[in-house]
Coordinates of C-alpha atoms in Angstrom, one line a residue:
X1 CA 7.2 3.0 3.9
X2 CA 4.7 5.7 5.4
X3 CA 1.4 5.8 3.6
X4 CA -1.6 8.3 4.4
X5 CA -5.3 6.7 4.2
X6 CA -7.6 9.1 4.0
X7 CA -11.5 8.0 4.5
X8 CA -14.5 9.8 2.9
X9 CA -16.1 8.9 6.0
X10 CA -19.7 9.8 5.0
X11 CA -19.2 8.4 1.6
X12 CA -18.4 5.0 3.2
X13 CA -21.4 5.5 6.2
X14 CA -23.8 6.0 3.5
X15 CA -22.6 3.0 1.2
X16 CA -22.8 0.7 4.9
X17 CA -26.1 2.2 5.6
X18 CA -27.8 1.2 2.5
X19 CA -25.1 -1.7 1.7
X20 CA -25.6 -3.7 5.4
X21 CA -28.6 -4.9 6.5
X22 CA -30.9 -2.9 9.0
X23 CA -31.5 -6.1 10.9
X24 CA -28.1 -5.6 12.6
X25 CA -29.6 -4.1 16.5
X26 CA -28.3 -2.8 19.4
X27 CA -29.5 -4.5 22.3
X28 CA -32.0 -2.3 22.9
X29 CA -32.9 -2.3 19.1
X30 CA -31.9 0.6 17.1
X31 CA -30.4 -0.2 13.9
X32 CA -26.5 -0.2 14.1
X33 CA -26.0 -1.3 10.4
X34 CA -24.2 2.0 9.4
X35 CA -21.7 1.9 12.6
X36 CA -21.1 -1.4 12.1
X37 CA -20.6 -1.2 8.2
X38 CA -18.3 1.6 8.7
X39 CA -16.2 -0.3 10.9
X40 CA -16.2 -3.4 9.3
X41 CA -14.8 -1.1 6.2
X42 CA -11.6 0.6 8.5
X43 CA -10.6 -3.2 9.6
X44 CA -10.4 -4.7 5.7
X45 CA -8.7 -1.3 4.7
X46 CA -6.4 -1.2 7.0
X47 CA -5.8 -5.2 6.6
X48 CA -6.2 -4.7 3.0
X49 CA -3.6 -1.3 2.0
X50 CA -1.7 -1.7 5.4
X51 CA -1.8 2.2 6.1
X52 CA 0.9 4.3 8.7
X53 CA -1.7 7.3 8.8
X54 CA -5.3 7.5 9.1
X55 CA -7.9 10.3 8.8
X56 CA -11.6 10.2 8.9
X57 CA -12.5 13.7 6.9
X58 CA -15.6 14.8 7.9
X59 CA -18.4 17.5 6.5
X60 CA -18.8 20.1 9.2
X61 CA -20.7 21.5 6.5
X62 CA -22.5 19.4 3.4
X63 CA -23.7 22.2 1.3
X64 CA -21.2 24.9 2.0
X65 CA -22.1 28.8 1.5
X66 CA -19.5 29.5 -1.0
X67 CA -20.7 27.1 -3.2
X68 CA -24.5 27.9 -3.1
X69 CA -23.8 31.2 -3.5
X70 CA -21.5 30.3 -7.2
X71 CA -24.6 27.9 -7.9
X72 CA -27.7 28.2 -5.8
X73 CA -29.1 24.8 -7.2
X74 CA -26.0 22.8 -5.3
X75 CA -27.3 19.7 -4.0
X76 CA -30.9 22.0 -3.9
X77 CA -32.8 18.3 -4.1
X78 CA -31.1 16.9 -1.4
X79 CA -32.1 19.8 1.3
X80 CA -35.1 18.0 3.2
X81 CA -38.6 19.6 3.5
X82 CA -38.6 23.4 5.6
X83 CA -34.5 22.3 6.3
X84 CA -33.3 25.6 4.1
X85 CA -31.7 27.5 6.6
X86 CA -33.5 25.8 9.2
X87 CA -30.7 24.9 12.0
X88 CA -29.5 26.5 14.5
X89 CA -26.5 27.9 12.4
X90 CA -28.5 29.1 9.3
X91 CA -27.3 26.4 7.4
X92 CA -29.6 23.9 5.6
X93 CA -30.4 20.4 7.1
X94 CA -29.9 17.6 4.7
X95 CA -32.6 15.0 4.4
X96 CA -31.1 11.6 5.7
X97 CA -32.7 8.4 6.2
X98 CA -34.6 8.7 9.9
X99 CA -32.5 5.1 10.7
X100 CA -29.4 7.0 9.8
X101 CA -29.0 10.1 11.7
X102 CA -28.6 8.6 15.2
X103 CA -25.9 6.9 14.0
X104 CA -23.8 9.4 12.7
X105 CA -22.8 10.8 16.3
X106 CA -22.1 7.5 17.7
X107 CA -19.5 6.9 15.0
X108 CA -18.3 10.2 15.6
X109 CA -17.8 8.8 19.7
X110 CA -16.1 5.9 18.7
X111 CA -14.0 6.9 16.0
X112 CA -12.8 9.1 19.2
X113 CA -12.3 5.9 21.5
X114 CA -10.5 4.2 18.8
X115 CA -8.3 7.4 18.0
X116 CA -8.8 7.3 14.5
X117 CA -8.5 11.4 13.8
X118 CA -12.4 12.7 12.5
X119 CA -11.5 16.2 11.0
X120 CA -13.5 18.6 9.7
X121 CA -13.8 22.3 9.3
X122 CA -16.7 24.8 10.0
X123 CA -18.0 26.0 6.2
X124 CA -16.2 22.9 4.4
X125 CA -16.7 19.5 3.0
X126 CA -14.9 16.0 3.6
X127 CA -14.1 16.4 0.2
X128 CA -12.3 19.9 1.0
X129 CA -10.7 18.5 4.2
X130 CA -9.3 16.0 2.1
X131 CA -8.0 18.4 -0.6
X132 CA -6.2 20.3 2.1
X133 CA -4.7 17.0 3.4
X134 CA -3.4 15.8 -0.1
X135 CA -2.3 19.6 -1.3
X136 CA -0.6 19.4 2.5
X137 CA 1.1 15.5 1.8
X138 CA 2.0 16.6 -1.9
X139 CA 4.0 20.1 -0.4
X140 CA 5.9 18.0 1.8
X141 CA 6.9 15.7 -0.9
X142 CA 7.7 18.3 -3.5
X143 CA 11.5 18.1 -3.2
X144 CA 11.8 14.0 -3.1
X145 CA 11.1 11.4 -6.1
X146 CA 7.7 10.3 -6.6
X147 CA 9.2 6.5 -5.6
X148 CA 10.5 8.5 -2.4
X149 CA 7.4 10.5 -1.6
X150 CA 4.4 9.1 1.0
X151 CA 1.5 7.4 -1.1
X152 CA -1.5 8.9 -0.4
X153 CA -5.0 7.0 -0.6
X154 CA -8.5 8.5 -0.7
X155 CA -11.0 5.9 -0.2
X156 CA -14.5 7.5 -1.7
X157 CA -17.8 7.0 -3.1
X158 CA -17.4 10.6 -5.0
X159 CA -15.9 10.9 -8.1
X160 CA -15.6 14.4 -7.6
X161 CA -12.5 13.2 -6.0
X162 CA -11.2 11.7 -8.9
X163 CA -9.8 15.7 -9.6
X164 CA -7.0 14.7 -6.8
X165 CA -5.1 11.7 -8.8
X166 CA -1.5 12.7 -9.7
X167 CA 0.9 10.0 -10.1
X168 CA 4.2 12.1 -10.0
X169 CA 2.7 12.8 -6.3
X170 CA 1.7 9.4 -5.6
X171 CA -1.9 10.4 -5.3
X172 CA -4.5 7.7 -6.2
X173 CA -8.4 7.1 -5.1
X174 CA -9.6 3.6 -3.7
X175 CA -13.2 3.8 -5.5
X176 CA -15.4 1.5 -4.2
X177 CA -17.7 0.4 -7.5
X178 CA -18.0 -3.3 -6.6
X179 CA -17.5 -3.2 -2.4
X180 CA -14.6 -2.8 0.0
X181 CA -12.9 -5.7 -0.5
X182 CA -12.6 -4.8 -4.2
X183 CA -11.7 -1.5 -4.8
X184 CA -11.7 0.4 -8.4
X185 CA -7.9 1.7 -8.2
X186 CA -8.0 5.2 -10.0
X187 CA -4.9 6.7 -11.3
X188 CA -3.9 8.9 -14.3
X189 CA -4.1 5.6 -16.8
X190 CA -7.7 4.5 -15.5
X191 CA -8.6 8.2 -15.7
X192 CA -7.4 8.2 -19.2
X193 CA -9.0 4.4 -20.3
X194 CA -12.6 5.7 -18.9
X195 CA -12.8 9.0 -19.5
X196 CA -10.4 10.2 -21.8
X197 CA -8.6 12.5 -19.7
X198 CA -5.2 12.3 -18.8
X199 CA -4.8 14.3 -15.1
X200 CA -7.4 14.3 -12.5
X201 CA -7.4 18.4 -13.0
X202 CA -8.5 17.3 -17.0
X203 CA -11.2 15.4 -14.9
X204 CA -12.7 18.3 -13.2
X205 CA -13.1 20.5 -16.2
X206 CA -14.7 17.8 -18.1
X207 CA -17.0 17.1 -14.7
X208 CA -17.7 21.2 -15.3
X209 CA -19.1 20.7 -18.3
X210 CA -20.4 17.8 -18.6
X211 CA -22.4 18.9 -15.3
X212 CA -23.9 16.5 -12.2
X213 CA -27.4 16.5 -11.5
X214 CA -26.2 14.2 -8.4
X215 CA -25.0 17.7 -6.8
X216 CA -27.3 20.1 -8.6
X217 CA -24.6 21.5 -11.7
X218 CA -26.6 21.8 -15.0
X219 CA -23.3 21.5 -17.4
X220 CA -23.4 22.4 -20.6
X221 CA -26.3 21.2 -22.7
X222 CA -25.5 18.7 -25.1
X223 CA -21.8 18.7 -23.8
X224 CA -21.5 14.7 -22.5
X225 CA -18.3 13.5 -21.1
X226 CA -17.1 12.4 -24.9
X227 CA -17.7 15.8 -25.7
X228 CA -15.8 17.2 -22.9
X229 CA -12.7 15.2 -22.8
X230 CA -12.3 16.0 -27.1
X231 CA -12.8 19.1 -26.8
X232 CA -10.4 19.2 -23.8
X233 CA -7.6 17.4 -25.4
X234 CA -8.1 19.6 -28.9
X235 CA -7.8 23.0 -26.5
X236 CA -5.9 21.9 -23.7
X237 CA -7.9 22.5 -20.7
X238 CA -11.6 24.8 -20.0
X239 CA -9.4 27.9 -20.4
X240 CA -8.0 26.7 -23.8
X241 CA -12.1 26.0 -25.0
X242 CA -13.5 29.0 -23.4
X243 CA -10.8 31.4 -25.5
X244 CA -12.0 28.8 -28.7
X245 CA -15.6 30.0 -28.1
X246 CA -14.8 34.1 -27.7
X247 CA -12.6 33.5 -30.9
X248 CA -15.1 34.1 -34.2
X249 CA -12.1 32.7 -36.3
X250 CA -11.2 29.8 -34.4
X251 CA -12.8 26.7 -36.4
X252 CA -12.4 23.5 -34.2
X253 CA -15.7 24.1 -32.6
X254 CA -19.1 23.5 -34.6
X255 CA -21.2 26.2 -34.6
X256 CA -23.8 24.5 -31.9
X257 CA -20.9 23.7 -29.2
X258 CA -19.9 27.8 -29.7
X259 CA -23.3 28.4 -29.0
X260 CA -24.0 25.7 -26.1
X261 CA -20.8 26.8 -24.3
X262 CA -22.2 30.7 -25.0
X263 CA -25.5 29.9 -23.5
X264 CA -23.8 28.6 -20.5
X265 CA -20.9 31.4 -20.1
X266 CA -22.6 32.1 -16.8
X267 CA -22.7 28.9 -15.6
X268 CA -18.9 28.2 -16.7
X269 CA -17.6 31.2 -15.0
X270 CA -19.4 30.2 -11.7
X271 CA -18.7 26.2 -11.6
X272 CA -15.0 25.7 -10.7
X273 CA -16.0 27.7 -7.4
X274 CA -17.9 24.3 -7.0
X275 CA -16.3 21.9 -8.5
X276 CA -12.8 22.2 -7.3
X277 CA -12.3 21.4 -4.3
X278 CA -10.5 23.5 -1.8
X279 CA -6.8 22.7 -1.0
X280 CA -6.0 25.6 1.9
X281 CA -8.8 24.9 4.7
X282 CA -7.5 26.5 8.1
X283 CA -7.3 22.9 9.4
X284 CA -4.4 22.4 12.5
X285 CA -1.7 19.8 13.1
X286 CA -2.9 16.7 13.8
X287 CA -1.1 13.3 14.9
X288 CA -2.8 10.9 11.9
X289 CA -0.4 8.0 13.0
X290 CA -2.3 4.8 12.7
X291 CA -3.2 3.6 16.3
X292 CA -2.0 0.4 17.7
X293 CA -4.4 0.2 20.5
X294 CA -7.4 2.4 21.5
X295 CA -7.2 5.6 22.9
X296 CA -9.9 5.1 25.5
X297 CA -10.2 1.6 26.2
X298 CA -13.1 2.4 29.1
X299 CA -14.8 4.6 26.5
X300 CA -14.9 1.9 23.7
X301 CA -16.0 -1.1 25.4
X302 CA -19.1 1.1 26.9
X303 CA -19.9 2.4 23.5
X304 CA -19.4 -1.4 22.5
X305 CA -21.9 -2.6 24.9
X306 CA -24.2 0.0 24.6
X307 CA -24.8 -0.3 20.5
X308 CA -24.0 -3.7 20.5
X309 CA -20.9 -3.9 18.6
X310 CA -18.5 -6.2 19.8
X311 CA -17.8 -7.8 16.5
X312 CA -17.1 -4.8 14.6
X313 CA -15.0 -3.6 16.9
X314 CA -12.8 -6.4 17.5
X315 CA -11.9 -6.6 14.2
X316 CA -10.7 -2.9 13.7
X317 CA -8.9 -4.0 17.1
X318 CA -7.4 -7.0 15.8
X319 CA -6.2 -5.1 12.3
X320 CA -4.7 -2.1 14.0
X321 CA -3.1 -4.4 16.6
X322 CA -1.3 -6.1 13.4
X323 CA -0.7 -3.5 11.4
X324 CA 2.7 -3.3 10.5
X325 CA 4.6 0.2 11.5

């Protein structure tokens, strides 16, 4: 059966940069430990959930324009000191760890040797390219049986993602809470047993109001995700509470939540332009079948050689090279 893997790559280069130790060198002795990580990762998840496809979605953009403009305070804290529209394009640099960002090109080069497909879209997150990619998977499959659709995986760090699980389309995330090789398998039951909600859209409405200050969103005061999932299931989704709150006669809000949720109308008619990720980026056709051997041999054993990692790399070799197809 065809199954689609698709990679939150900077979730999981972040998680190997802080999760690996930096004593792992290139020969001439910059750290390697997020390249390395990152590869170490592909080889158990392909050896692990035996993928057809695979797709590294990329951010071409971390703190997109649309969003900023909904809610200027989007991942504000994580724009590093003068990097507000400081590059070359007018968008804002992030602040990354100094060991980090010369490693983020080189496993952009040999994600390219390999022929792992890195995609991303000018203006967009991963987390976007990977909305269009399971909006695209689930379109394809709308006419077949969920037993006879392609599974699709999204392996990620974010729970913002969590918004994408849909068992009728066979749509589940790999969360990785306790490492790679133990993965926290999130479908509509687990989003139901730990947060009360019973579709991963239910799970972006309560993430609206309950709010991140990870990314910036304030949420509605006093409105925790207990809170938000009740008053989700009593109204049926955010439309359901905000029509509660405009409604003087409507009784299954106490008078504090009516006036919390007024406090915030501003902030609630702004957030789903955030939170929701988007599901129709111009992104091409690509060929996402899982390789069996690298697409530039010459170009992967220099990059190989040149960062030192030969053992990394053999085994994302070794479990493509097996993979069954």
């Amino acid at each position: 059966m065809s199954r689609l893997l698709l990679l939150d790559t900077a979730s999981l280069y972040f998680r190997a940069f802080y999760g690996v130790p930096d004593s792992l060198r290139s020969p001439q002795g910059e750290p390697v430990n997020a390249v390395r990580g990152l590869l170490d990762m592909i080889a158990t998840l392909v050896t692990d959930h035996e993928p057809t496809r695979l797709v590294a979605c990329w951010d071409d953009e971390w703190r997109p324009a649309f969003r900023v403009a909904a809610i200027g305070s989007y991942k504000e804290h994580r724009v590093a000191e003068g990097g507000v529209g400081a590059r070359a394009d007018g968008g804002d640099v992030e602040e990354v760890p100094d060991a980090l960002t010369p490693q983020i090109p080189v496993i952009a080069e040999v994600l390219a040797a390999l022929g792992i497909p890195r995609v991303g879209s000018p203006g967009f997150e991963a987390d976007d390219i990977i909305g269009t990619l399971v909006a695209r998977e689930v379109a394809a499959g709308s006419d077949r049986t969920t037993a006879e659709r392609t599974p699709v995986d999204v392996v990620t760090g974010d729970r913002d993602l969590f918004q994408l699980v849909d068992d009728d389309a066979a749509v589940r995330i790999l969360y990785p809470a306790r490492g790679i090789k133990n993965l926290e398998v999130v479908d509509q039951a687990r989003l139901a047993e730990k947060y009360g909600v019973p579709t991963g859209q239910a799970y972006a409405e309560m993430a609206t109001l309950r709010g991140d200050p990870s990314d910036g969103l304030p949420g509605v005061r006093g409105i925790g995700e207990k809170t938000a999932a009740t008053l989700l299931d009593r109204f049926g989704d955010l439309d359901g509470i905000l029509r509660a709150r405009d409604d003087a006669e409507e009784r299954g809000l106490t008078a504090t939540q009516r006036t919390r949720l007024t406090e915030a109308a501003d902030y609630l008619d702004a957030a789903p332009t955030v939170v929701q990720v988007v599901r129709d980026v111009p992104v091409g056709d690509l060929d996402d079948t899982l390789p069996a051997t690298p697409a530039d041999p010459a170009a992967l054993e220099r990059l190989s050689d040149r960062w030192g990692l030969g053992t990394s790399v053999r085994r994302v070799l070794a479990a493509l090279e097996s993979a069954d197809r």
